[in-house]
Every structure is written in structure tokens, then in C-alpha cells.
PDB file of C-alpha atoms in Angstrom:
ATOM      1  CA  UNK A 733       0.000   0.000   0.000  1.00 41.00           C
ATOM      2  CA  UNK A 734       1.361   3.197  -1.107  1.00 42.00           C
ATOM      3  CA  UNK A 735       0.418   6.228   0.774  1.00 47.00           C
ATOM      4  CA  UNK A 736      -1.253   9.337  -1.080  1.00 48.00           C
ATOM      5  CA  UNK A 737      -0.396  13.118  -1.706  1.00 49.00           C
ATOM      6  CA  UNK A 738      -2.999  15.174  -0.555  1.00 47.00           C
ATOM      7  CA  UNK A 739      -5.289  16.767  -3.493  1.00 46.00           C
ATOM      8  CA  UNK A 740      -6.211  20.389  -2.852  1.00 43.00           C
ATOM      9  CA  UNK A 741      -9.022  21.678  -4.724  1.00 45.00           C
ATOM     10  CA  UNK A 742      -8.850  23.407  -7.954  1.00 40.00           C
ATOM     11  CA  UNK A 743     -10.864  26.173  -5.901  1.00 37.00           C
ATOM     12  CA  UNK A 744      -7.115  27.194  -4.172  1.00 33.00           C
ATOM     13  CA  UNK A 745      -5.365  30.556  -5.852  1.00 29.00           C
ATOM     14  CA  UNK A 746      -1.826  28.573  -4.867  1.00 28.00           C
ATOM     15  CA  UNK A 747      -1.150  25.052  -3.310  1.00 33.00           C
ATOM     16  CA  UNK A 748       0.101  27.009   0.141  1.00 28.00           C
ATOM     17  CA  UNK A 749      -3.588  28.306   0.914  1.00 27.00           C
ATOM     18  CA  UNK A 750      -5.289  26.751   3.137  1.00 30.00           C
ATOM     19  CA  UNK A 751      -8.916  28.530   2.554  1.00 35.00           C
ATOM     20  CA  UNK A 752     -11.442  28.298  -0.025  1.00 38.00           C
ATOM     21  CA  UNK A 753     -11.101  30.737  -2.693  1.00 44.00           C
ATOM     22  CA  UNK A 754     -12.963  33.791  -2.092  1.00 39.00           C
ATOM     23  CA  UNK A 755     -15.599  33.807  -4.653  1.00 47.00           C
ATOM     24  CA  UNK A 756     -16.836  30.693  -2.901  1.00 48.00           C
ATOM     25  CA  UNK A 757     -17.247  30.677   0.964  1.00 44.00           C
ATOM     26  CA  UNK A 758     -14.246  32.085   1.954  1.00 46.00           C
ATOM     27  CA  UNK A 759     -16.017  35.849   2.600  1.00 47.00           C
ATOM     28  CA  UNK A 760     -18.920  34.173   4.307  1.00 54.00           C
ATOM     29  CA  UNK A 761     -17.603  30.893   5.274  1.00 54.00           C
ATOM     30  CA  UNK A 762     -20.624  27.859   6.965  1.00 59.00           C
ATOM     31  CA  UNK A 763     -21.331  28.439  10.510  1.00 57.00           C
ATOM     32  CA  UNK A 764     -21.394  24.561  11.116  1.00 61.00           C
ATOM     33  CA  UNK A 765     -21.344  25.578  15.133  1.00 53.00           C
ATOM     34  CA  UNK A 766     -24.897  26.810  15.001  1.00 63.00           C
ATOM     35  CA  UNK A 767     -26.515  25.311  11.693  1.00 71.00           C
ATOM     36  CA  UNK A 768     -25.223  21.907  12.770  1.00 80.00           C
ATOM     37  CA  UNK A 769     -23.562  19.273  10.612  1.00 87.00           C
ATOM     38  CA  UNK A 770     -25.716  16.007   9.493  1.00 90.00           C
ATOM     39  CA  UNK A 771     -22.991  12.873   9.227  1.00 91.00           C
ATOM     40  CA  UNK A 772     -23.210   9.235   8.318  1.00 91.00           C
ATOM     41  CA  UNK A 773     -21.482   6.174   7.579  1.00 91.00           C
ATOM     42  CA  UNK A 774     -22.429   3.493   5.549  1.00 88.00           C
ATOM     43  CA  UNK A 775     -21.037  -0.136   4.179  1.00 87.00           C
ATOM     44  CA  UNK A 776     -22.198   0.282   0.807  1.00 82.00           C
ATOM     45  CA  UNK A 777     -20.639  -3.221  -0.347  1.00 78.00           C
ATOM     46  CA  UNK A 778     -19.946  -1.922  -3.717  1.00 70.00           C
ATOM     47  CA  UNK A 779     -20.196   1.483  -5.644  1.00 71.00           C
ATOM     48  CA  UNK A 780     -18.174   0.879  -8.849  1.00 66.00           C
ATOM     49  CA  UNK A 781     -18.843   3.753 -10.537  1.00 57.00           C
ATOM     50  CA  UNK A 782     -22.416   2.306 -11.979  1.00 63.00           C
ATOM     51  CA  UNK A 783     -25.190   5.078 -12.085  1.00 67.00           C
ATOM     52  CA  UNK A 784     -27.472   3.572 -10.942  1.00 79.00           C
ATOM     53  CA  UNK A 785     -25.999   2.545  -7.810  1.00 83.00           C
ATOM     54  CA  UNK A 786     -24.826   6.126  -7.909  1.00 83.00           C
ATOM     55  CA  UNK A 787     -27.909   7.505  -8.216  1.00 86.00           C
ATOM     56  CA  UNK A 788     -29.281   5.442  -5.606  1.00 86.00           C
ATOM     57  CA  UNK A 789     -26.449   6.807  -2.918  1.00 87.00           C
ATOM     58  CA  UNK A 790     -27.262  10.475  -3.844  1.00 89.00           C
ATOM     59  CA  UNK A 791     -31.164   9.779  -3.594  1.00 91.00           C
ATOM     60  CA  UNK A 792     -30.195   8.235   0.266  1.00 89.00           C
ATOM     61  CA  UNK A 793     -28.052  11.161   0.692  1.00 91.00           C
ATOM     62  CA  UNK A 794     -30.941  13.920   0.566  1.00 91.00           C
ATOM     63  CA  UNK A 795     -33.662  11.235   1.771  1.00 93.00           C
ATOM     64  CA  UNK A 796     -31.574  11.394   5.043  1.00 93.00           C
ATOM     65  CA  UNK A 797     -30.472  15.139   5.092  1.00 93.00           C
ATOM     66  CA  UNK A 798     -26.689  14.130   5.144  1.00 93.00           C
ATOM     67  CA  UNK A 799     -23.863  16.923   5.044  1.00 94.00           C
ATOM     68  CA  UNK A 800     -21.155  14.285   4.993  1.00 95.00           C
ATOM     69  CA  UNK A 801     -21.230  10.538   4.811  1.00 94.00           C
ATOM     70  CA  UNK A 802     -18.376   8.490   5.074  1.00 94.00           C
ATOM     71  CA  UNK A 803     -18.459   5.110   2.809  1.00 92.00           C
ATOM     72  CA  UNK A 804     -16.688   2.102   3.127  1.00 91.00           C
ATOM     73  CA  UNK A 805     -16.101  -1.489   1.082  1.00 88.00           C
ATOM     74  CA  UNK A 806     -16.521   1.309  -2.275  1.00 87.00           C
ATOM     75  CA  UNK A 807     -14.901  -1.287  -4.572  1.00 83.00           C
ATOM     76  CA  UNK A 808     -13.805   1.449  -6.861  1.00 87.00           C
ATOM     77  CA  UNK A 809     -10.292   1.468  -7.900  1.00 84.00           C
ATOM     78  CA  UNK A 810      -7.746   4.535  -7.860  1.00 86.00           C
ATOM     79  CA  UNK A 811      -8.400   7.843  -6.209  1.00 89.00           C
ATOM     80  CA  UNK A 812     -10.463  10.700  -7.289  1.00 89.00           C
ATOM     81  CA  UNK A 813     -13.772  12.571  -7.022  1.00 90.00           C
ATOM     82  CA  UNK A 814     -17.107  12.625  -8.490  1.00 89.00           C
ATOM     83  CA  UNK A 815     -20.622  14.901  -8.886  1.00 91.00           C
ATOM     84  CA  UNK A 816     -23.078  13.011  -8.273  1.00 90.00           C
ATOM     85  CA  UNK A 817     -26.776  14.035  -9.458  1.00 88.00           C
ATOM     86  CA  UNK A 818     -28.126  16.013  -6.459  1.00 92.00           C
ATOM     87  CA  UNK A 819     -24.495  17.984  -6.389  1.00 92.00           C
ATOM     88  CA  UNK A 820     -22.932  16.243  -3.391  1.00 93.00           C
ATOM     89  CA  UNK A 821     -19.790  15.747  -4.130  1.00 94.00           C
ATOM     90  CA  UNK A 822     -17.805  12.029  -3.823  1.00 93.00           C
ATOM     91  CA  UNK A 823     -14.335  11.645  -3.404  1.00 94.00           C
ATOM     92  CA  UNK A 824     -13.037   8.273  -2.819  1.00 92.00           C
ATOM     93  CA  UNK A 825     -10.022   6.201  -2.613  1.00 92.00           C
ATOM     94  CA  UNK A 826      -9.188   2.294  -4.095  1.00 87.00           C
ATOM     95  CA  UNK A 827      -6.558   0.520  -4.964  1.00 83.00           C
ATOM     96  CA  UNK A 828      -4.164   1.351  -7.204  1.00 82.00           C
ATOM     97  CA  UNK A 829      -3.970  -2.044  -8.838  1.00 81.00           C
ATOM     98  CA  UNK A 830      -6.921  -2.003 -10.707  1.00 74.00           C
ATOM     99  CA  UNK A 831      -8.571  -4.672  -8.555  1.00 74.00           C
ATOM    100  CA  UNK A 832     -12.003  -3.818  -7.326  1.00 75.00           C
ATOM    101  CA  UNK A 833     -12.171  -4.544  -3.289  1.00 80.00           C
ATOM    102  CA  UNK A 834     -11.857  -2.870  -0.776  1.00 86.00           C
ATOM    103  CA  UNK A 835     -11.852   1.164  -1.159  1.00 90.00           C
ATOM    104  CA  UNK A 836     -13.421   3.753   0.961  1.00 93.00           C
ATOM    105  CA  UNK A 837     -14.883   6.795  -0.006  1.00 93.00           C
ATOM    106  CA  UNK A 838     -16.747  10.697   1.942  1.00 96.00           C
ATOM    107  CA  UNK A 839     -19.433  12.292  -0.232  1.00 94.00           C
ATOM    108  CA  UNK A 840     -20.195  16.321   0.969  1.00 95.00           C
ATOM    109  CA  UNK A 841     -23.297  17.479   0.751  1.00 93.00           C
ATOM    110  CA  UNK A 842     -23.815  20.254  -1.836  1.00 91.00           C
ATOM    111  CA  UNK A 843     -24.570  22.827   1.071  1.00 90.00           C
ATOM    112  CA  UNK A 844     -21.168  21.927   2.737  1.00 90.00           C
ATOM    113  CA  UNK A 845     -19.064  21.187  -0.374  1.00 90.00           C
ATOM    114  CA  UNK A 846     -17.425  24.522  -1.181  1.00 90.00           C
ATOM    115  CA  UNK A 847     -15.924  23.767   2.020  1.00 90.00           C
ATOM    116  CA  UNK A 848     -13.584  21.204   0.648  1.00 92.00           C
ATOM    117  CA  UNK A 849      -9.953  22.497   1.731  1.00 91.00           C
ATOM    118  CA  UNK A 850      -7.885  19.061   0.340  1.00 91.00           C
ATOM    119  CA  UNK A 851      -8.245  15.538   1.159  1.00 93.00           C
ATOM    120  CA  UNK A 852      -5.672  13.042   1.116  1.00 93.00           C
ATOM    121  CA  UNK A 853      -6.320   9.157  -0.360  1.00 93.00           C
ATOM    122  CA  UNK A 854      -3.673   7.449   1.978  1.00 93.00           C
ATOM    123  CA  UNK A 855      -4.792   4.321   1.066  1.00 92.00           C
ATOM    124  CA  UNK A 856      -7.624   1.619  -0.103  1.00 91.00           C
ATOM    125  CA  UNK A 857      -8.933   1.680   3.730  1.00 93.00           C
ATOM    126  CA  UNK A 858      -8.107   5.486   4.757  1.00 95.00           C
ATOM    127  CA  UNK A 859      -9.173   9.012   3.456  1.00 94.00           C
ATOM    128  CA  UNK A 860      -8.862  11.601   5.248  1.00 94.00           C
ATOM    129  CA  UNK A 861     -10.607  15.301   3.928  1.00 94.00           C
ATOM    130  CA  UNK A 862     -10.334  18.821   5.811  1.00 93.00           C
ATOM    131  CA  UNK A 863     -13.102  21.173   5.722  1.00 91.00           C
ATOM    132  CA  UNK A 864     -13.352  24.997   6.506  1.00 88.00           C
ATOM    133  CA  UNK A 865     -16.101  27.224   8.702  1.00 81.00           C
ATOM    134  CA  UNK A 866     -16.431  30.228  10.076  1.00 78.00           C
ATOM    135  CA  UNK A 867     -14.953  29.758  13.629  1.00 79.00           C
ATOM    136  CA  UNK A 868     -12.496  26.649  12.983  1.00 82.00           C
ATOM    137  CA  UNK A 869     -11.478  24.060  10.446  1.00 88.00           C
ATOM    138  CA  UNK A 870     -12.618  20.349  10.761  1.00 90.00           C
ATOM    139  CA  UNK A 871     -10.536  17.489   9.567  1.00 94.00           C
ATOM    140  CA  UNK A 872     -12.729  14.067   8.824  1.00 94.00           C
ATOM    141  CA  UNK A 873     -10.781  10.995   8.805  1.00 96.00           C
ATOM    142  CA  UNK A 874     -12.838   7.333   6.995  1.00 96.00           C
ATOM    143  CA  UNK A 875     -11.575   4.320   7.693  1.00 95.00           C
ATOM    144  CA  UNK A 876     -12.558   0.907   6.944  1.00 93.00           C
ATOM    145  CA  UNK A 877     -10.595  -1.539   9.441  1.00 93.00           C
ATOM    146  CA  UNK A 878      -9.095  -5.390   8.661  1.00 93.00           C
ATOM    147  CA  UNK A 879     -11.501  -7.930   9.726  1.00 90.00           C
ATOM    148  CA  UNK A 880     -10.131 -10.285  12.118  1.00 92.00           C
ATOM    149  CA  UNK A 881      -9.517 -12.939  10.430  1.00 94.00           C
ATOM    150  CA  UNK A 882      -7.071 -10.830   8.635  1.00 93.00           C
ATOM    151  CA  UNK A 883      -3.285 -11.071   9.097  1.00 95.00           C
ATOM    152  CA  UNK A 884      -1.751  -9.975  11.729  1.00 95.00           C
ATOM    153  CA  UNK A 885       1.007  -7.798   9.015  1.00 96.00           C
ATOM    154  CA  UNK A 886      -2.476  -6.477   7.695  1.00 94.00           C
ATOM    155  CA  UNK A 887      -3.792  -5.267  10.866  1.00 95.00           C
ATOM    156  CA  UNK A 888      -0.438  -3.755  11.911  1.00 96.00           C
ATOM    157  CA  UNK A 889      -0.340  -2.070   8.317  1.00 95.00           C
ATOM    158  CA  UNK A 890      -3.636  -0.320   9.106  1.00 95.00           C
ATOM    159  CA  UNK A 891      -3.158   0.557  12.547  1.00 96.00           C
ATOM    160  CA  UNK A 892       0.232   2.456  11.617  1.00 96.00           C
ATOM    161  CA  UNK A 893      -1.410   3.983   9.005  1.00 95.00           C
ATOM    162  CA  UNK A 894      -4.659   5.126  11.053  1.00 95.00           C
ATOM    163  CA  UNK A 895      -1.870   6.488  13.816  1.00 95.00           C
ATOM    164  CA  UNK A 896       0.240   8.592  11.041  1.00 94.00           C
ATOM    165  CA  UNK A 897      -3.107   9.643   9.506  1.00 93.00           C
ATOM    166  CA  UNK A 898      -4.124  11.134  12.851  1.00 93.00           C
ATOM    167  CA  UNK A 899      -0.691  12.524  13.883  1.00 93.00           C
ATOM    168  CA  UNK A 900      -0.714  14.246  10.830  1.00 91.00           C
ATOM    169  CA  UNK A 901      -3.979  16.312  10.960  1.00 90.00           C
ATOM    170  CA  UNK A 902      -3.590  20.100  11.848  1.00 88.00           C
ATOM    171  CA  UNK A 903      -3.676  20.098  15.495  1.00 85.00           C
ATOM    172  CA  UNK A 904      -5.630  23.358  15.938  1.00 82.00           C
ATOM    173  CA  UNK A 905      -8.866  21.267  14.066  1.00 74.00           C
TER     174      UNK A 905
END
């Protein structure tokens, strides 16, 4: 497993800011402290990049009023981001060996996703995204664990990852 660079949104004037550009939300950035933020996870068991199956996570996404929903077991290979048809926004990460298992993925509501500062594929089971507000910036982190009948290397692999992942997220967030 190879880890990622982060991706910063095309939205940035140059890669060292960390804000949204200012024709977007940076002026009047969310207030997530008093409108709220809606979050979910879900095991979607496959989402490879089908429409329908698509279309059926971005109906679920406005059936259940979600701002950002963290999605694991994707099966979608390689690392990128998507619109999907009610304008969330889905960015996922796979593996990078064309084999579809695996893969985890955070879709962002289209209220919240102008918010987008970067997010970072580290690998097939971690993706970590930062967001910006008014008051303070929020760093989301989705990871989809080993089972336990998985090696003992594999586990260890993760683990290390999931620590680095979280030792490397602004510590002000």
C-alpha cells in the first residue's frame, strides 16, 4: 500500500492556501457551530462507478439530510472525485492495482461542499478530507478496518497507518 499526496481543490489561488477561494465561501464561510452538521457512515458493499448505484447513494443522501457521509467497502479502484446528481460531491479512494475490493470513499453534501480544503487518499482503507467554517477548520478521517480474520502484518499495516493519519492532521482542528 502506497500512501497518497494530498489533493487540494482546484478552488485554491496557490497550493500554500489553506482557505477556499474567495468567490466561494471564503467571505462568508458555513457556521457549522450553530446550523449543525448532518454525518453518516455506511457499508455500501460496492459502488463501482455504476449510475445507478450512484444515483441510488445520492437519492439516500438527501432522503436522510446528510452533510457528509463516510463510505466504506466502495470497490472502486484509484483515487479521485465525483458529482453526483443532487451535487454532493464524492471523493473516494481504491486501490491502485486495478482490482475492485476494498476502497473507501466521503461524499459532501452540496450545502457543505465549497468547504472542501484538500483531502488526502492514503490508502484503499483510509481518506482523510479537511473542511473549513467560520470559527475553525474540521478534519474528517474514513476508515474501513481489517476484519479479524485478517493477518496480523495487515492489521499492523492499518493501525500504523490510522496512527500517522491522525498525527498528521492540523492540530488546531
Amino acid at each position: 500500500m502506497s500512501v497518497g499526496r494530498t489533493r487540494h481543490c482546484s478552488r485554491f489561488i496557490s497550493p500554500q492556501i489553506t482557505h477556499v477561494d474567495s468567490d466561494s465561501n471564503k467571505k462568508q464561510p458555513a457556521n457549522y457551530s450553530k446550523t449543525g452538521l448532518t454525518f453518516g457512515t455506511w457499508n455500501v458493499l460496492s459502488l463501482t462507478s455504476s449510475s445507478s448505484q450512484l444515483f441510488q447513494l445520492s437519492e439516500n443522501i438527501s432522503e436522510y439530510k446528510l452533510d457528509l457521509l463516510g463510505i466504506t467497502e466502495t470497490h472502486m479502484p484509484g483515487t479521485g472525485s465525483e458529482l453526483l446528481d443532487n451535487g454532493s460531491l464524492l471523493i473516494y479512494s481504491g486501490r491502485t492495482d486495478g482490482i475492485r475490493r476494498r476502497g473507501v470513499g466521503l461524499t459532501l453534501s452540496k450545502r457543505i461542499k465549497n468547504s472542501l480544503i484538500s483531502y488526502l487518499p492514503i490508502s484503499e482503507r483510509l481518506l482523510s478530507a479537511r473542511l473549513h467554517s467560520q470559527h475553525l477548520n474540521i478534519s474528517v478521517v474514513v476508515a474501513y478496518a481489517p476484519t479479524e480474520g485478517a493477518s496480523d502484518n495487515d492489521k499492523d499495516e492499518f493501525y500504523q497507518q490510522l496512527s500517522s493519519a491522525f498525527d498528521e492532521l492540523p492540530r488546531h482542528d
